[in-house]
mmCIF file with all atom_site columns, C-alpha atoms in Angstrom:
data_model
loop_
_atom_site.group_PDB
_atom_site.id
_atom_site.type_symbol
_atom_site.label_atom_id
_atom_site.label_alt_id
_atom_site.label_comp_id
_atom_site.label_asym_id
_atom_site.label_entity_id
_atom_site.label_seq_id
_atom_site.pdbx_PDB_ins_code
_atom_site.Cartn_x
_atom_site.Cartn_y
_atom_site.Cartn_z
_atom_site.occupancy
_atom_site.B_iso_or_equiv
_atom_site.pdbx_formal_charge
_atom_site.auth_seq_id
_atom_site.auth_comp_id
_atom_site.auth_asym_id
_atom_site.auth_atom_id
_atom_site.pdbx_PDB_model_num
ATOM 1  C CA . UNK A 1 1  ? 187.237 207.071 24.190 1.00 41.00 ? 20  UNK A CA 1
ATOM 2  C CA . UNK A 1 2  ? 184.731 204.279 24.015 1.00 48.00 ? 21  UNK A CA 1
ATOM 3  C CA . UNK A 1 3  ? 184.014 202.477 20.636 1.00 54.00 ? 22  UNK A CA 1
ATOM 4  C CA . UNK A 1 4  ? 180.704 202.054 19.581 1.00 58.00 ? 23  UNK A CA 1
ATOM 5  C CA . UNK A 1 5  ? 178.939 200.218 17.178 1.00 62.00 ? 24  UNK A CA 1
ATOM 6  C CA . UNK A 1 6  ? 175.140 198.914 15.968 1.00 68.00 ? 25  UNK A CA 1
ATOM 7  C CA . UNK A 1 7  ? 177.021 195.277 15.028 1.00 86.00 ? 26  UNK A CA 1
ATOM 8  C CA . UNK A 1 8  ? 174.614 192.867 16.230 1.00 90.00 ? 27  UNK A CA 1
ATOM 9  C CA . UNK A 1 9  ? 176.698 189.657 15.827 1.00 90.00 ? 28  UNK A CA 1
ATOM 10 C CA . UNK A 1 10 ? 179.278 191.668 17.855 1.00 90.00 ? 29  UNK A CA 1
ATOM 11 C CA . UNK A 1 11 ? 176.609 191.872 20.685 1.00 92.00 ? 30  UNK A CA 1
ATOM 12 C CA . UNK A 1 12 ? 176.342 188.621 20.454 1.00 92.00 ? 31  UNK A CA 1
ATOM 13 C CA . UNK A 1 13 ? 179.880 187.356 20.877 1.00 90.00 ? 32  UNK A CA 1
ATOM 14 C CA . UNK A 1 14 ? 180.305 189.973 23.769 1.00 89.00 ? 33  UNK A CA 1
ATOM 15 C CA . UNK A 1 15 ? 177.760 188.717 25.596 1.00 92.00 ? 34  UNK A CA 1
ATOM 16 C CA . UNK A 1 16 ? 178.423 184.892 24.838 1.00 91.00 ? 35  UNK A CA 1
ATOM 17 C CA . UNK A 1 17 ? 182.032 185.878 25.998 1.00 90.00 ? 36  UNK A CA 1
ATOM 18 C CA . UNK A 1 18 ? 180.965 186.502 29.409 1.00 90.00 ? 37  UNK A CA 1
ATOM 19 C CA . UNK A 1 19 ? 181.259 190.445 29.083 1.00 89.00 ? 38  UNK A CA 1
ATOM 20 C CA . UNK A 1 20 ? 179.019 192.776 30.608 1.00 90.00 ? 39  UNK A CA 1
ATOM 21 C CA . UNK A 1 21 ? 177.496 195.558 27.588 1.00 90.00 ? 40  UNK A CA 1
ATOM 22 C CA . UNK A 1 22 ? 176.558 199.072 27.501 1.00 92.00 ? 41  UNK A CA 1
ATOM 23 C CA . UNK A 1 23 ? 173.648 198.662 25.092 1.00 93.00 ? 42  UNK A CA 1
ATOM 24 C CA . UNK A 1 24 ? 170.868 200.941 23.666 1.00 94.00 ? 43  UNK A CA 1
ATOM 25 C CA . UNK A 1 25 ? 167.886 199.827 21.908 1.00 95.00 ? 44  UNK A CA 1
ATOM 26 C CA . UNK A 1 26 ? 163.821 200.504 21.053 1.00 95.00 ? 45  UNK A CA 1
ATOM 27 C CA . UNK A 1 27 ? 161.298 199.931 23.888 1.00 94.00 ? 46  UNK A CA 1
ATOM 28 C CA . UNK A 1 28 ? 158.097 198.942 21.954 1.00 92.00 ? 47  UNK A CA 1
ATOM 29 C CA . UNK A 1 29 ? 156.639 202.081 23.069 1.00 96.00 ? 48  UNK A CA 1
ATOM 30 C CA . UNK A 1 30 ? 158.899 203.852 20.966 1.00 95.00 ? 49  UNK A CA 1
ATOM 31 C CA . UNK A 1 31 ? 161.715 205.252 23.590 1.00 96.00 ? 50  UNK A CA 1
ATOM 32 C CA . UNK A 1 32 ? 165.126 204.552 23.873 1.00 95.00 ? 51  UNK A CA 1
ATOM 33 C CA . UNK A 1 33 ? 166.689 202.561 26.624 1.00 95.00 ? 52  UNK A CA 1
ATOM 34 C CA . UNK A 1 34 ? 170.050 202.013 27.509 1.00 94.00 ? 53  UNK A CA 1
ATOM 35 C CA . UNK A 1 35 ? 171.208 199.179 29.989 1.00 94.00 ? 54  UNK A CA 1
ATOM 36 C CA . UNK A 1 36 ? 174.405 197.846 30.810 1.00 93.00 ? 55  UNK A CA 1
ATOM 37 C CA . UNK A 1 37 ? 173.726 193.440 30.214 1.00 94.00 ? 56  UNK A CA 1
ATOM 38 C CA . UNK A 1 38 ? 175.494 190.596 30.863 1.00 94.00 ? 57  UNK A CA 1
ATOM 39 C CA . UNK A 1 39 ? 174.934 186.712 30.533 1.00 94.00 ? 58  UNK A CA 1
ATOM 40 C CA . UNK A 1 40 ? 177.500 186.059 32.649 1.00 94.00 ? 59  UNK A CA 1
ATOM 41 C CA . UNK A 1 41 ? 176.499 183.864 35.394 1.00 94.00 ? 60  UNK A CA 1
ATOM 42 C CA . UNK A 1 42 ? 179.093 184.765 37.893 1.00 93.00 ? 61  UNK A CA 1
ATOM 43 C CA . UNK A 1 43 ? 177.522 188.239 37.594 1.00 92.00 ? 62  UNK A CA 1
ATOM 44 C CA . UNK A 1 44 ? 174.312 187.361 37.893 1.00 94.00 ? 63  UNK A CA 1
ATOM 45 C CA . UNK A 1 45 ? 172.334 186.678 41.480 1.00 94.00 ? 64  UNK A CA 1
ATOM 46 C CA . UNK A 1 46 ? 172.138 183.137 41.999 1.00 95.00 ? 65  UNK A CA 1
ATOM 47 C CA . UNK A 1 47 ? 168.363 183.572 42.435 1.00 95.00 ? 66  UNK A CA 1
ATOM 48 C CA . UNK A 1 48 ? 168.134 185.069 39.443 1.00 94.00 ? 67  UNK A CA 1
ATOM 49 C CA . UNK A 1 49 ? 170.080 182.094 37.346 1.00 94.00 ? 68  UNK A CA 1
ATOM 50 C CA . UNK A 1 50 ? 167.263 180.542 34.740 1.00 88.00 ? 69  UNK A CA 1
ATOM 51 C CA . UNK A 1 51 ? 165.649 177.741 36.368 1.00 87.00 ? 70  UNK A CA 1
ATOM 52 C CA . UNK A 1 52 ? 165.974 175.740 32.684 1.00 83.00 ? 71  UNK A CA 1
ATOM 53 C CA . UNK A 1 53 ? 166.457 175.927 29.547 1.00 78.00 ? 72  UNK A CA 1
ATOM 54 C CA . UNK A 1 54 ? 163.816 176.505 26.950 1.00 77.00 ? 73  UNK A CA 1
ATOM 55 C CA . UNK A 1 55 ? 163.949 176.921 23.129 1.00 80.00 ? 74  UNK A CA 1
ATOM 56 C CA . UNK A 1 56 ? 163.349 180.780 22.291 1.00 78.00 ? 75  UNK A CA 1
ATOM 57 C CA . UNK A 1 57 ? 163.528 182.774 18.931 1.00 86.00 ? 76  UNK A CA 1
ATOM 58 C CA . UNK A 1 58 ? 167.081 183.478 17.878 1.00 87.00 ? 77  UNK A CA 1
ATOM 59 C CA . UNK A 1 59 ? 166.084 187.010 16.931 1.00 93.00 ? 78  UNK A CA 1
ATOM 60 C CA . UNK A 1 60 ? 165.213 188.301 20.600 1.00 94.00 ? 79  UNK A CA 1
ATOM 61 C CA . UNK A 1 61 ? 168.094 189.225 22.705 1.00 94.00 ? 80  UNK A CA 1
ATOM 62 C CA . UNK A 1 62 ? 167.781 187.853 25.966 1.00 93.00 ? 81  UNK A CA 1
ATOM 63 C CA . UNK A 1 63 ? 170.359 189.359 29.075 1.00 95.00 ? 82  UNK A CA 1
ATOM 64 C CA . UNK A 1 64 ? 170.530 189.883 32.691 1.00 96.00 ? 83  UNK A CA 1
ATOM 65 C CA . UNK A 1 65 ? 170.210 193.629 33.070 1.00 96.00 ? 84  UNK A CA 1
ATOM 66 C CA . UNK A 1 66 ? 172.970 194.578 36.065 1.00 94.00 ? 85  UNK A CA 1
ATOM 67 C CA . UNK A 1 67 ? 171.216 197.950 37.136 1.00 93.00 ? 86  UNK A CA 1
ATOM 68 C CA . UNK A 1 68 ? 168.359 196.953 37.458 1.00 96.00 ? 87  UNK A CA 1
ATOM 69 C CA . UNK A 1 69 ? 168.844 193.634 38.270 1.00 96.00 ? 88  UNK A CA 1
ATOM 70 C CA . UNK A 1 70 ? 166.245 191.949 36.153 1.00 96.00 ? 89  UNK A CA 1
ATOM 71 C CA . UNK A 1 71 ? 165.739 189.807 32.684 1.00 96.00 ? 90  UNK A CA 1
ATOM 72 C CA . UNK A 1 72 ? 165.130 191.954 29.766 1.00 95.00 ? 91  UNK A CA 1
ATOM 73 C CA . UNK A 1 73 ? 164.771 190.828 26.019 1.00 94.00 ? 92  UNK A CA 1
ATOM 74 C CA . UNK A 1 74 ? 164.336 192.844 22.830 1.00 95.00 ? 93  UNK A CA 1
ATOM 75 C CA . UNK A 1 75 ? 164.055 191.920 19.294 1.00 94.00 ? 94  UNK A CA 1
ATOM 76 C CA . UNK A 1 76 ? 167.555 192.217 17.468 1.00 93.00 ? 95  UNK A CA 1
ATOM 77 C CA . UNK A 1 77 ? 165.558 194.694 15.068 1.00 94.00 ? 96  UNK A CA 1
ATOM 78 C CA . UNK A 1 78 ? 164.996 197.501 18.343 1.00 95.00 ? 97  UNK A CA 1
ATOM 79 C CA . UNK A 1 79 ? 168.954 197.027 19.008 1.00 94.00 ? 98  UNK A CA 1
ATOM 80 C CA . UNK A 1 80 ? 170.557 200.727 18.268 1.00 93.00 ? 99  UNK A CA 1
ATOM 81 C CA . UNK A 1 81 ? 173.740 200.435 19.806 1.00 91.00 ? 100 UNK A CA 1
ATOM 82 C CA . UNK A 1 82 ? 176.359 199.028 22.213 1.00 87.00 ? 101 UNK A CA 1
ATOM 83 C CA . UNK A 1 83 ? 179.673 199.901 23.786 1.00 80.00 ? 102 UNK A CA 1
ATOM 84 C CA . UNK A 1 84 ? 181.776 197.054 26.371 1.00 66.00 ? 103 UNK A CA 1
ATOM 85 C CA . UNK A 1 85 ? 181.138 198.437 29.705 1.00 59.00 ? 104 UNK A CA 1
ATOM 86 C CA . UNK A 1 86 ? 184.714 199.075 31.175 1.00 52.00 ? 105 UNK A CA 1
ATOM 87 C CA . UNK A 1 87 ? 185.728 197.490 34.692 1.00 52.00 ? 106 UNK A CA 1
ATOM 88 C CA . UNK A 1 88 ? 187.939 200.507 35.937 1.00 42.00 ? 107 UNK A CA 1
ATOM 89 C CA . UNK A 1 89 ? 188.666 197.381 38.317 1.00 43.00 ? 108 UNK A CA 1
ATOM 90 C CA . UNK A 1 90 ? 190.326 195.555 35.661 1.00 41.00 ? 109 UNK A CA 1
ATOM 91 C CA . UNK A 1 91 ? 192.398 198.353 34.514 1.00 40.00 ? 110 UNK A CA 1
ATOM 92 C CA . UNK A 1 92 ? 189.629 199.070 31.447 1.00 40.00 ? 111 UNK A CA 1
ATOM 93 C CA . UNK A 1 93 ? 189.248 196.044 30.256 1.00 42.00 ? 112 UNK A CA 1
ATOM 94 C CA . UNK A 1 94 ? 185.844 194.722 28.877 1.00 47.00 ? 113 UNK A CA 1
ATOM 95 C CA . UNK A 1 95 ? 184.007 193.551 32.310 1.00 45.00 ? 114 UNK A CA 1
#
């Protein structure tokens, strides 16, 4: 059984901790999306590292979406839900 929760600050250490997250939250159209996200560079196509650093607004989520392999970024106010992804390859440990 997978835990869930709608913690943001837990979002936030998961992804600072390198993990990749099952996460649902508002499109500004109104849907629902779910992605699995990581920050975790070693996850992440090199050619899809961030070039630099730049100041942003600590509200918005930014993440590497691994499906789709992309950026994505949401305002912590659309966040619904997430749930660690789990790495059957790491005997179901948080990837």
């Amino acid at each position: 059984m997978t835990m869930t929760t709608t913690n943001i600050s837990e979002l936030r250490t998961l992804l600072s901790g390198g993990h990749i997250v099952h996460v649902a939250f508002t499109k500004k159209d109104g849907t629902e999306r779910e992605a699995h996200i990581t920050r975790n560079l070693a996850r992440i196509p090199r050619d899809m590292h961030p070039k630099n650093v730049r100041k942003v607004d600590p509200k918005y989520i930014f993440a590497f979406d691994v499906e789709k392999s992309d950026w994505i970024c949401f305002h912590e106010s659309q966040f619904v839900s997430l749930s660690p992804f789990l790495d059957m390859a790491m005997d179901g440990l948080p990837a």
